[in-house]
Amino acid sequence: MSLVRLVRVCGIVGYVGHRPALDVVLGGLRRMEYRGYDSAGVAVLDGAGALTVERKAGRLANLEGRLDEVGRERFGGTAGMGHTRWATHGAPIDRNSHPHRDASERVAVVHNGIIENFAALRAELEADGVEMASDTDTETAAHLVARAYTEGDTKGDLTASVAAVCRRLEGAFTLVVTHADHPDTIVAARRSSPLVVGVGDGEHFVASDVAAFIEHTREAVELGQDQLVVITREGYDVLDFHGDAAQAKPFTVDWDLSAAEKGGHEYFMLKEIEEQPEALANTLRGHFESGRIILDEQRISDQDLRDVDKVFVVACGSAYHSGLVAKYAIEHWTRLPVEVELASEFRYRDPVLDRDTLVVAVSQSGETADTLEAVRHAREQKARVLAVCNTNGAQIPRESDAVLYTHAGPEIGVASTKAFLAQIAANYLVGLALAQARGTKYPDEVAREFAELEAMPAAVQKVLSTVEQVRDLGRRIADSKAILFLGRHVGFPVALEGALKLKELAYMHAEGFAAGELKHGPIALIEDGLPVVVVMPSPKGRAVLHSKLVSNISEIQARGARTIVIAEEGDETVRPFADELIEVPAVPTLLQPLVSTVPLQVLAAEIARARGYDVDKPRNLAKSVTVE
Ligand code: M6R
């Protein structure tokens, strides 16, 4: 049974080394704050047999306040772990916060994910006389490890005890376990939930995200499915859940700490909006050589690409919108039918798939549960799966036949910005690779399309130099009750994306529509003063659509709407119908989303700021949604 609920990814960090563990662990938790959480806790082993734990509901600052109250000198060891929790089982209160301990308080556990058979395990423990101190699923793991450690074949062997418990757990989990008897050891395990090892000099880390230890080392190891790692000061050992040695994948983190810091911006999101030209350039870099599109991490052969007779793009949220944009280009370039589907719907409707179907799974995090399940379903049906992903070694690329990394760099703000633009560019590379393999475009045409893509970082940079006007507009319309977004052709997914950004950041009612649908219902929403953002196509590139949209704007203006028009520079026809005109550079039609989305990101962020909201951490939302 899989639980249907939305959770944030808890932040986990564990450390064994030569520095004060409390400082390292708190620093790591701070770096993972972007994941969202509602309580935090730490455990430190002092080397003399004491295991000291403190936990607190609310922000990290609450925990730090509590540590000051009780005295930080009590946490004087060089091994420890920490956790930021987003509640699933049990309310976000102190006693449900991690770490959880067994009754003897010798074992401490932090956990991300959901132990699906926890009710049965809890009943078993209670029948054995164990008294539960929390409402969580995690606590069962602490008691089970303690029991395994004190009896049977695993007695006295912490690693074997953790492995034995992992074999009994169902669901997705990352577990980090300490035992007061082993003050220089931390054991961590993973199943379908992220866990990386940081390899330092005389120190080792485990974390749900490299951001937690990037300050100390860039050398990392990615654990595989159902693997367990034992870290000490001197080294690390990777095992499977049966205790046999296992292989994990070392890698060097290709971004540094400064990339994860705000770089002088008030919010990560604002920094990430500004990084979009660079992100786009990084996505494209190295993908056109000797006159050919190269998908360098490709494991799908040219012959297989030639055999493709249908493409699905599966994704969620903004990534889904990037797929909607890609449909126009891929169908146009390859003459292949492209279906774009919300990953959460895909596998439940029995899609028609076979080995000649290419499924493109788009995900910034590579952890999104719905997209992962769509990938699994597609592969079960023998379709070939190509992941478009921003996170090195994440689960979705690991389970796909091929991967195209977007290289947009870490995206910390919950709202997708640079990752979205990079996804569009990467999807276009997939389209061009298909067109090239299938011969639906001549080599010189492919080269021209790529050259046009390569010009986009400069075009986006130009948009960024004009966003002050958008900020000002954002402040002026921040009190609106709702905002509508209209577009046609590739402007339609841009309208959807603009509305999504506004919903998630400003908590404002926002809807995106295909402008042609106006008369079929949405026009009834138009009332005096309602802001309506219209994404115009180029008057030259799409003259027919342009004139139809001009008619749409005049219809809504006549009914009192306040029209905010995003149009190509020099588009004079639309000027009389625009209460606010935002100009973007002229670019080829299919590439327009790369410039027209940017003002909508800025608009949403500015409205959210004006309304006093946290732009990076919108309420109720997660950066990675790892449970269906
Ligand atoms: O990591 P993913 O790209 O798979 O995430 C998909 C969506 O959850 C994500 O795009 C979400 O919609 C963003 N918060 C939108 O800004």
XYZ file of C-alpha atoms and ligand atoms in Angstrom:
644
model
C 0.000 0.000 0.000
C 1.341 3.426 -0.747
C 0.159 6.341 1.337
C -1.276 9.164 -0.698
C -0.079 12.378 0.818
C 2.257 15.209 0.082
C 5.333 15.583 2.229
C 8.363 17.768 2.148
C 11.724 16.071 2.174
C 13.110 16.207 5.666
C 16.676 17.445 5.943
C 19.145 14.964 7.404
C 22.784 15.358 8.324
C 25.177 13.093 10.201
C 28.815 13.719 11.048
C 31.836 11.897 12.460
C 35.116 13.803 12.467
C 37.374 16.155 14.356
C 35.221 19.285 14.584
C 32.536 20.048 17.172
C 29.647 17.991 15.793
C 26.979 20.411 16.986
C 28.350 23.236 14.817
C 28.717 21.017 11.757
C 25.242 19.567 12.147
C 23.528 22.933 12.724
C 25.411 24.384 9.733
C 24.200 21.484 7.586
C 20.609 21.912 8.744
C 20.772 25.615 7.919
C 21.870 24.813 4.361
C 18.899 22.505 3.943
C 16.327 24.898 5.356
C 15.085 25.526 1.819
C 13.531 22.059 1.864
C 10.912 23.281 4.297
C 10.339 21.908 7.798
C 8.297 22.401 10.914
C 10.642 21.176 13.652
C 14.312 20.448 14.145
C 16.557 18.406 16.384
C 20.116 17.269 17.049
C 21.886 14.402 18.796
C 25.553 14.462 19.790
C 27.711 11.587 21.051
C 30.286 12.834 23.486
C 32.737 9.965 23.154
C 32.318 9.026 26.815
C 29.100 7.088 26.388
C 26.612 9.958 26.551
C 24.073 10.623 23.818
C 22.567 14.091 24.177
C 19.444 14.995 22.253
C 17.502 18.238 21.873
C 14.466 18.856 19.653
C 12.121 21.730 19.145
C 9.041 22.462 17.056
C 9.244 25.418 14.687
C 12.210 27.057 13.008
C 15.855 26.198 13.600
C 16.115 29.387 15.631
C 13.799 27.797 18.223
C 16.131 24.828 18.519
C 19.141 27.099 18.793
C 17.394 29.095 21.514
C 16.731 25.879 23.397
C 20.388 24.802 23.019
C 21.438 28.116 24.521
C 19.039 27.590 27.427
C 20.286 24.112 28.259
C 23.912 25.037 27.509
C 25.705 24.129 24.301
C 28.632 22.732 26.302
C 26.470 19.678 26.951
C 26.843 18.826 23.265
C 30.603 18.486 23.310
C 31.281 15.569 20.943
C 32.655 15.200 17.447
C 29.976 12.825 16.186
C 26.330 13.685 15.827
C 23.342 14.114 13.636
C 20.498 16.498 12.974
C 17.136 16.645 11.320
C 14.612 19.118 10.040
C 11.182 17.505 9.949
C 8.081 18.062 7.891
C 5.337 16.294 9.795
C 3.710 13.204 8.348
C 2.851 10.944 11.310
C 1.967 13.074 14.315
C 1.640 16.804 14.749
C 4.672 19.112 14.492
C 5.317 19.308 18.225
C 8.448 18.811 20.313
C 7.873 15.166 21.184
C 7.299 14.175 17.559
C 10.459 15.948 16.400
C 13.534 13.890 15.522
C 15.882 12.394 16.725
C 13.834 9.646 18.336
C 15.302 7.337 20.943
C 14.611 3.875 22.292
C 13.496 3.375 25.906
C 17.085 3.069 27.208
C 17.997 6.289 25.367
C 21.120 4.590 23.940
C 19.900 4.616 20.332
C 18.912 7.728 18.356
C 17.368 7.755 14.909
C 16.486 10.416 12.347
C 14.396 9.532 9.341
C 13.034 10.875 6.085
C 10.170 9.171 4.277
C 7.310 7.025 5.451
C 7.504 3.609 7.098
C 4.377 2.165 5.592
C 4.123 -0.884 7.884
C 4.698 1.186 11.005
C 1.266 0.408 12.496
C 2.037 -3.324 12.549
C 5.542 -2.691 13.894
C 4.231 -0.395 16.579
C 1.604 -2.927 17.631
C 4.313 -5.593 17.836
C 6.522 -3.362 19.988
C 3.638 -2.358 22.255
C 2.686 -6.011 22.686
C 6.285 -6.482 23.833
C 5.781 -3.831 26.494
C 7.462 -0.918 24.718
C 5.922 2.458 25.582
C 5.890 4.890 22.703
C 6.935 8.452 23.422
C 5.722 9.946 20.141
C 3.107 9.520 17.428
C 5.673 8.960 14.718
C 6.527 6.046 12.487
C 10.216 6.825 13.053
C 10.208 5.918 16.708
C 9.451 2.287 15.844
C 12.823 2.140 14.035
C 14.660 3.343 17.154
C 13.064 0.634 19.308
C 13.613 -2.045 16.684
C 17.312 -1.190 16.355
C 17.692 -1.219 20.150
C 15.990 -4.613 20.335
C 18.104 -6.064 17.509
C 21.225 -4.736 19.239
C 20.437 -6.456 22.494
C 19.351 -9.884 21.299
C 19.865 -12.645 18.748
C 22.436 -12.846 15.945
C 22.824 -9.102 15.727
C 23.548 -8.587 19.429
C 26.236 -5.948 19.975
C 26.583 -5.276 16.232
C 25.091 -1.889 15.349
C 25.511 -2.254 11.585
C 23.921 -5.695 11.508
C 21.104 -4.434 13.751
C 20.325 -1.527 11.418
C 20.460 -3.828 8.373
C 18.097 -6.290 10.034
C 15.630 -3.513 10.821
C 15.845 -2.111 7.288
C 14.906 -5.519 5.912
C 11.689 -5.319 7.925
C 10.709 -1.800 6.947
C 8.317 -1.131 4.086
C 8.069 2.180 2.279
C 10.602 4.837 1.420
C 13.144 5.871 4.002
C 16.481 7.377 4.783
C 17.546 6.401 8.296
C 20.515 7.637 10.266
C 21.282 5.779 13.475
C 23.682 6.306 16.364
C 24.297 4.234 19.468
C 25.925 5.509 22.646
C 28.123 2.372 22.664
C 29.652 3.484 19.342
C 30.508 7.148 19.758
C 32.681 7.229 16.616
C 30.237 5.595 14.235
C 27.113 6.540 12.383
C 25.105 4.071 10.337
C 22.787 5.334 7.618
C 20.536 3.516 5.166
C 18.335 4.374 2.248
C 15.484 3.012 0.195
C 13.876 5.259 -2.446
C 14.864 8.341 -0.515
C 17.991 10.470 -0.933
C 21.230 9.850 0.971
C 24.742 10.973 0.051
C 28.036 10.515 1.837
C 30.523 13.381 2.128
C 34.149 12.282 2.155
C 36.462 14.661 3.991
C 39.933 14.509 5.447
C 39.564 12.756 8.789
C 35.812 13.369 8.732
C 32.771 11.916 7.006
C 29.222 13.074 6.542
C 25.876 11.629 5.572
C 23.108 13.885 4.377
C 19.986 14.041 2.305
C 21.632 16.716 0.176
C 25.240 17.665 -0.607
C 24.353 21.233 0.398
C 24.622 20.020 4.006
C 28.384 19.383 3.761
C 29.538 21.333 0.686
C 31.173 23.820 3.028
C 33.557 21.053 4.148
C 34.039 18.777 1.144
C 33.009 18.409 -2.487
C 33.866 14.723 -2.633
C 30.703 12.690 -2.343
C 29.339 9.194 -2.759
C 25.869 8.455 -3.942
C 24.309 5.434 -2.258
C 22.261 2.985 -4.296
C 18.868 1.526 -3.540
C 18.701 -0.578 -0.345
C 22.208 0.316 0.686
C 23.646 1.155 4.041
C 26.770 3.100 4.922
C 28.873 3.074 8.055
C 30.881 6.255 8.548
C 33.710 6.804 10.987
C 36.412 9.460 11.216
C 38.719 7.298 9.098
C 36.439 6.132 6.316
C 33.168 4.703 5.131
C 31.875 1.231 4.192
C 28.933 0.586 1.923
C 26.882 -2.571 2.423
C 23.581 -3.955 1.267
C 20.765 -4.746 3.684
C 22.180 -8.259 4.092
C 25.496 -6.923 5.296
C 27.409 -7.755 2.096
C 29.836 -5.215 0.646
C 28.167 -3.088 -2.035
C 29.257 -0.568 -4.645
C 28.257 3.058 -4.456
C 29.084 5.815 -6.914
C 31.689 8.464 -5.996
C 31.323 11.886 -7.603
C 32.671 15.371 -7.197
C 30.106 18.075 -6.560
C 30.394 20.513 -9.448
C 29.090 23.572 -7.620
C 30.460 25.302 -4.593
C 29.052 26.884 -1.507
C 28.710 30.326 -3.042
C 26.365 28.828 -5.637
C 24.022 27.858 -2.841
C 24.161 31.225 -1.117
C 22.047 34.199 -1.942
C 24.865 36.226 -3.438
C 23.607 39.504 -2.054
C 20.002 38.943 -3.077
C 17.140 39.194 -0.670
C 15.868 35.795 -1.804
C 17.364 32.791 -3.555
C 14.598 33.042 -6.116
C 15.691 36.532 -7.164
C 19.255 35.289 -7.518
C 18.064 32.310 -9.508
C 16.024 34.512 -11.845
C 19.208 36.472 -12.538
C 21.196 33.304 -13.110
C 18.976 32.248 -15.996
C 21.261 33.330 -18.840
C 24.104 31.339 -17.305
C 21.850 28.383 -16.577
C 20.677 28.297 -20.189
C 24.229 28.515 -21.485
C 25.248 25.656 -19.198
C 22.355 23.520 -20.403
C 23.387 23.975 -24.022
C 27.149 23.775 -23.519
C 28.816 20.837 -25.246
C 25.675 19.597 -26.949
C 26.582 20.593 -30.489
C 29.861 19.320 -31.843
C 31.098 18.571 -35.343
C 27.765 19.654 -36.755
C 25.713 17.297 -34.601
C 23.547 17.454 -31.509
C 25.185 15.347 -28.830
C 23.235 14.071 -25.855
C 26.381 13.049 -24.038
C 24.802 11.082 -21.249
C 22.662 9.288 -23.781
C 22.236 5.573 -23.566
C 19.544 5.407 -26.263
C 21.075 4.648 -29.643
C 20.420 6.572 -32.853
C 18.688 3.478 -34.192
C 16.337 3.479 -31.203
C 15.639 7.171 -31.740
C 14.817 6.389 -35.373
C 12.389 3.687 -34.234
C 10.465 6.034 -31.953
C 6.901 6.438 -33.197
C 5.445 8.448 -30.317
C 6.738 10.702 -27.560
C 5.278 11.261 -24.114
C 6.514 14.001 -21.842
C 5.635 13.266 -18.202
C 6.258 15.763 -15.425
C 4.639 17.834 -12.676
C 4.120 21.548 -12.089
C 6.534 23.801 -13.920
C 8.336 20.821 -15.424
C 5.001 19.842 -16.977
C 4.697 23.315 -18.452
C 8.158 22.919 -19.967
C 6.819 19.775 -21.634
C 3.812 21.656 -23.010
C 6.220 24.131 -24.587
C 8.338 21.298 -25.992
C 5.362 19.662 -27.679
C 5.118 22.514 -30.193
C 8.792 22.218 -31.111
C 9.174 18.436 -31.103
C 6.069 17.854 -33.238
C 7.128 20.597 -35.628
C 10.689 19.350 -35.970
C 10.129 15.582 -35.956
C 6.518 15.086 -37.151
C 6.155 12.647 -34.254
C 3.035 12.809 -32.099
C 3.876 14.194 -28.661
C 1.589 13.801 -25.662
C 2.331 15.815 -22.554
C 0.908 14.368 -19.412
C 0.837 15.163 -15.722
C 2.905 12.399 -14.162
C 0.289 11.931 -11.444
C -2.297 10.981 -14.057
C -0.105 9.010 -16.424
C 0.069 5.524 -14.977
C -3.489 5.473 -13.692
C -5.078 5.741 -17.116
C -3.319 2.861 -18.875
C -1.449 4.896 -21.507
C -0.618 3.134 -24.766
C 3.117 2.463 -24.619
C 5.497 0.043 -26.252
C 9.191 -0.238 -27.008
C 8.938 2.384 -29.753
C 7.551 4.966 -27.348
C 9.977 7.517 -25.976
C 8.973 8.825 -22.573
C 10.728 12.027 -21.575
C 10.547 12.434 -17.789
C 11.292 16.028 -16.804
C 12.188 16.811 -13.208
C 14.396 19.430 -11.614
C 14.905 17.424 -8.423
C 14.805 13.982 -9.975
C 13.014 12.951 -6.797
C 9.385 13.777 -7.583
C 7.391 10.690 -6.633
C 4.703 11.040 -9.312
C 7.293 11.392 -12.059
C 9.333 8.514 -10.667
C 6.277 6.266 -10.658
C 5.491 7.329 -14.234
C 9.051 6.339 -15.206
C 8.651 2.959 -13.552
C 5.332 2.387 -15.267
C 6.750 3.357 -18.665
C 9.698 1.009 -18.248
C 7.426 -1.842 -17.181
C 5.597 -1.314 -20.472
C 8.976 -1.524 -22.279
C 8.971 2.118 -23.350
C 12.336 3.877 -23.421
C 12.727 6.584 -20.826
C 14.908 9.645 -21.123
C 15.193 11.765 -17.978
C 15.707 15.514 -18.192
C 17.000 16.340 -14.753
C 18.906 19.007 -12.833
C 20.150 16.868 -9.968
C 23.106 14.642 -10.478
C 22.458 11.021 -9.585
C 18.878 11.511 -8.415
C 16.455 8.614 -8.477
C 14.653 9.467 -11.736
C 17.802 9.510 -13.896
C 19.044 6.410 -12.113
C 15.925 4.512 -13.119
C 15.786 5.853 -16.683
C 17.426 4.488 -19.836
C 19.159 7.772 -20.520
C 19.611 11.168 -18.945
C 20.143 14.681 -20.139
C 21.253 16.862 -17.248
C 20.216 20.504 -17.386
C 23.229 21.808 -15.398
C 21.256 24.828 -14.190
C 22.986 24.653 -10.787
C 21.233 24.250 -7.448
C 17.785 25.776 -7.317
C 16.961 26.637 -3.734
C 13.812 28.753 -4.093
C 10.767 26.491 -4.050
C 9.401 28.201 -7.155
C 11.110 26.893 -10.237
C 12.765 29.577 -12.374
C 16.155 28.805 -13.881
C 15.405 25.084 -13.811
C 12.250 25.748 -15.843
C 14.090 27.658 -18.558
C 16.802 25.006 -18.584
C 14.152 22.297 -18.945
C 12.722 24.031 -22.000
C 16.194 24.218 -23.552
C 16.971 20.581 -22.730
C 13.631 19.420 -24.136
C 14.502 21.278 -27.330
C 17.817 19.427 -27.476
C 15.872 16.174 -27.248
C 13.645 17.353 -30.120
C 16.632 18.289 -32.251
C 18.380 14.980 -31.488
C 15.246 13.147 -32.615
C 14.965 15.266 -35.771
C 18.624 14.667 -36.538
C 18.426 10.881 -36.016
C 15.216 10.582 -38.013
C 16.323 12.904 -40.793
C 13.295 15.172 -40.486
C 15.700 18.103 -40.408
C 18.773 18.577 -42.542
C 22.055 19.056 -40.675
C 22.171 22.759 -41.589
C 18.656 23.232 -40.190
C 19.628 21.520 -36.941
C 22.711 23.743 -36.784
C 20.557 26.844 -37.325
C 18.080 25.845 -34.612
C 20.950 25.244 -32.206
C 22.527 28.597 -33.069
C 19.191 30.270 -32.296
C 19.089 28.484 -28.946
C 22.632 29.620 -28.256
C 21.547 33.226 -28.730
C 18.962 32.882 -25.961
C 21.155 33.555 -22.914
C 21.843 37.028 -24.321
C 18.144 37.580 -25.034
C 17.217 36.581 -21.472
C 19.944 38.889 -20.155
C 18.305 41.712 -22.061
C 14.938 40.959 -20.460
C 16.586 41.024 -17.046
C 17.916 44.512 -17.653
C 14.362 45.821 -18.003
C 12.566 44.220 -15.069
C 12.361 47.322 -12.843
C 9.168 48.256 -14.661
C 7.722 44.821 -13.837
C 8.661 45.203 -10.165
C 6.932 48.544 -10.042
C 3.847 47.036 -11.670
C 3.935 44.154 -9.175
C 3.789 46.566 -6.264
C 0.886 48.469 -7.860
C -1.286 45.382 -8.428
C -0.309 43.486 -5.264
C -3.750 44.094 -3.729
C -5.661 42.483 -6.587
C -8.024 39.641 -5.702
C -7.044 37.612 -8.749
C -5.034 37.784 -11.953
C -5.720 35.980 -15.207
C -3.122 34.947 -17.792
C -3.827 34.403 -21.477
C -1.713 33.090 -24.320
C -1.886 31.176 -27.557
C 0.447 28.577 -29.074
C 3.662 28.484 -26.956
C 2.291 31.496 -25.085
C -0.388 29.240 -23.583
C 1.991 27.169 -21.400
C 3.719 30.445 -20.498
C 0.341 31.717 -19.258
C -0.075 28.536 -17.191
C 3.405 28.982 -15.744
C 2.748 32.656 -14.917
C -0.423 31.672 -13.069
C 1.331 28.861 -11.189
C 4.106 31.201 -10.046
C 1.567 33.680 -8.732
C -0.502 31.052 -6.933
C 2.449 29.464 -5.195
C 4.240 32.675 -4.219
C 1.532 35.285 -3.673
C -1.299 32.932 -2.620
C -3.468 34.803 -5.063
C -6.124 33.275 -7.256
C -4.601 32.998 -10.710
C -5.618 31.109 -13.825
C -3.936 30.587 -17.143
C -6.061 30.102 -20.245
C -5.618 29.499 -23.936
C -6.904 32.842 -25.198
C -9.116 31.074 -27.744
C -11.054 29.593 -24.822
C -12.069 32.998 -23.469
C -15.450 33.000 -25.129
C -16.109 29.466 -23.910
C -16.329 30.507 -20.301
C -13.482 32.470 -18.729
C -14.610 35.816 -20.156
C -17.382 35.715 -17.542
C -14.666 36.299 -14.933
C -13.687 39.660 -16.383
C -14.747 42.579 -14.218
C -13.709 46.155 -13.726
C -10.041 46.504 -12.864
C -9.192 42.760 -13.003
C -5.566 42.462 -14.141
C -5.206 40.178 -17.162
C -1.721 39.323 -18.400
C -1.592 38.565 -22.110
C 1.408 36.822 -23.657
C 1.532 38.041 -27.262
C 3.078 36.065 -30.113
C 5.354 37.855 -32.558
C 3.453 40.030 -35.074
C 5.864 38.799 -37.758
C 6.362 35.176 -36.759
C 2.699 34.415 -36.008
C 0.676 37.150 -37.690
C -2.640 35.276 -37.636
C -2.396 34.389 -33.969
C -1.231 37.901 -33.206
C -4.304 39.489 -34.708
C -6.571 37.005 -32.927
C -4.964 37.896 -29.611
C -5.332 41.600 -30.324
C -9.081 40.916 -30.720
C -9.082 38.984 -27.438
C -7.414 41.883 -25.653
C -9.867 44.412 -27.012
C -12.761 42.168 -25.872
C -11.514 42.003 -22.311
C -10.525 45.651 -22.233
C -14.050 46.573 -23.305
C -15.299 44.689 -20.229
C -13.097 46.632 -17.858
C -9.999 44.399 -17.557
C -6.674 46.033 -16.795
C -4.539 44.621 -19.598
C -0.896 43.803 -18.986
C 0.630 42.851 -22.293
C 3.927 41.066 -22.834
C 4.870 41.772 -26.426
C 7.807 41.799 -28.775
C 9.783 45.048 -28.910
C 8.365 47.321 -31.589
C 4.943 45.654 -31.656
C 2.974 48.870 -32.225
C -0.342 47.180 -33.096
C -0.891 46.028 -29.561
C 0.140 49.258 -27.828
C -3.342 50.913 -27.856
C -4.806 47.857 -26.119
C -2.194 47.605 -23.398
C -2.756 49.383 -20.086
C 0.716 48.151 -19.216
C 3.142 47.099 -21.922
C 6.129 44.889 -21.099
C 8.488 44.509 -24.028
C 10.702 41.483 -24.625
C 13.277 41.007 -27.395
C 12.230 39.545 -30.739
C 13.235 35.864 -30.874
C 12.064 32.914 -32.992
C 8.500 31.888 -32.127
C 9.341 28.525 -30.548
C 11.900 30.172 -28.278
C 9.608 32.930 -27.044
C 8.779 31.191 -23.741
C 12.408 31.633 -22.741
C 11.995 35.404 -22.757
C 8.292 35.882 -21.996
C 8.341 33.732 -18.838
C 10.948 35.916 -17.146
C 8.739 38.992 -16.491
C 6.066 36.669 -15.081
C 8.552 35.214 -12.590
C 9.574 38.699 -11.518
C 5.954 39.820 -11.285
C 4.984 36.921 -9.010
C 8.038 37.389 -6.782
C 7.420 41.123 -6.432
C 3.727 40.692 -5.637
C 4.653 38.106 -2.997
C 7.230 40.469 -1.471
C 4.741 43.319 -1.467
C 2.256 41.074 0.343
C 4.911 40.231 2.909
C 5.399 36.568 2.022
C 8.546 34.466 2.097
C 9.416 34.226 -1.592
C 11.735 31.243 -1.169
C 9.535 29.156 1.074
C 5.905 29.520 0.143
C 3.452 28.022 2.598
C 2.427 24.366 2.268
C 4.898 23.719 -0.535
C 7.959 21.548 -0.913
C 10.911 21.891 -3.240
C 10.798 18.163 -3.849
C 7.572 16.233 -3.494
C 8.791 12.748 -2.745
C 5.528 11.031 -1.905
C 2.516 10.660 -4.214
O 11.570 18.612 -9.148
P 10.488 18.613 -10.178
O 10.876 19.381 -11.417
O 10.034 17.219 -10.538
O 9.272 19.335 -9.510
C 8.042 19.428 -10.158
C 7.139 20.420 -9.480
O 6.905 20.034 -8.153
C 7.721 21.834 -9.494
O 7.999 22.272 -10.788
C 6.747 22.824 -8.824
O 5.591 22.919 -9.592
C 7.425 24.177 -8.645
N 7.334 24.592 -7.276
C 6.819 25.246 -9.472
O 7.451 26.459 -9.275
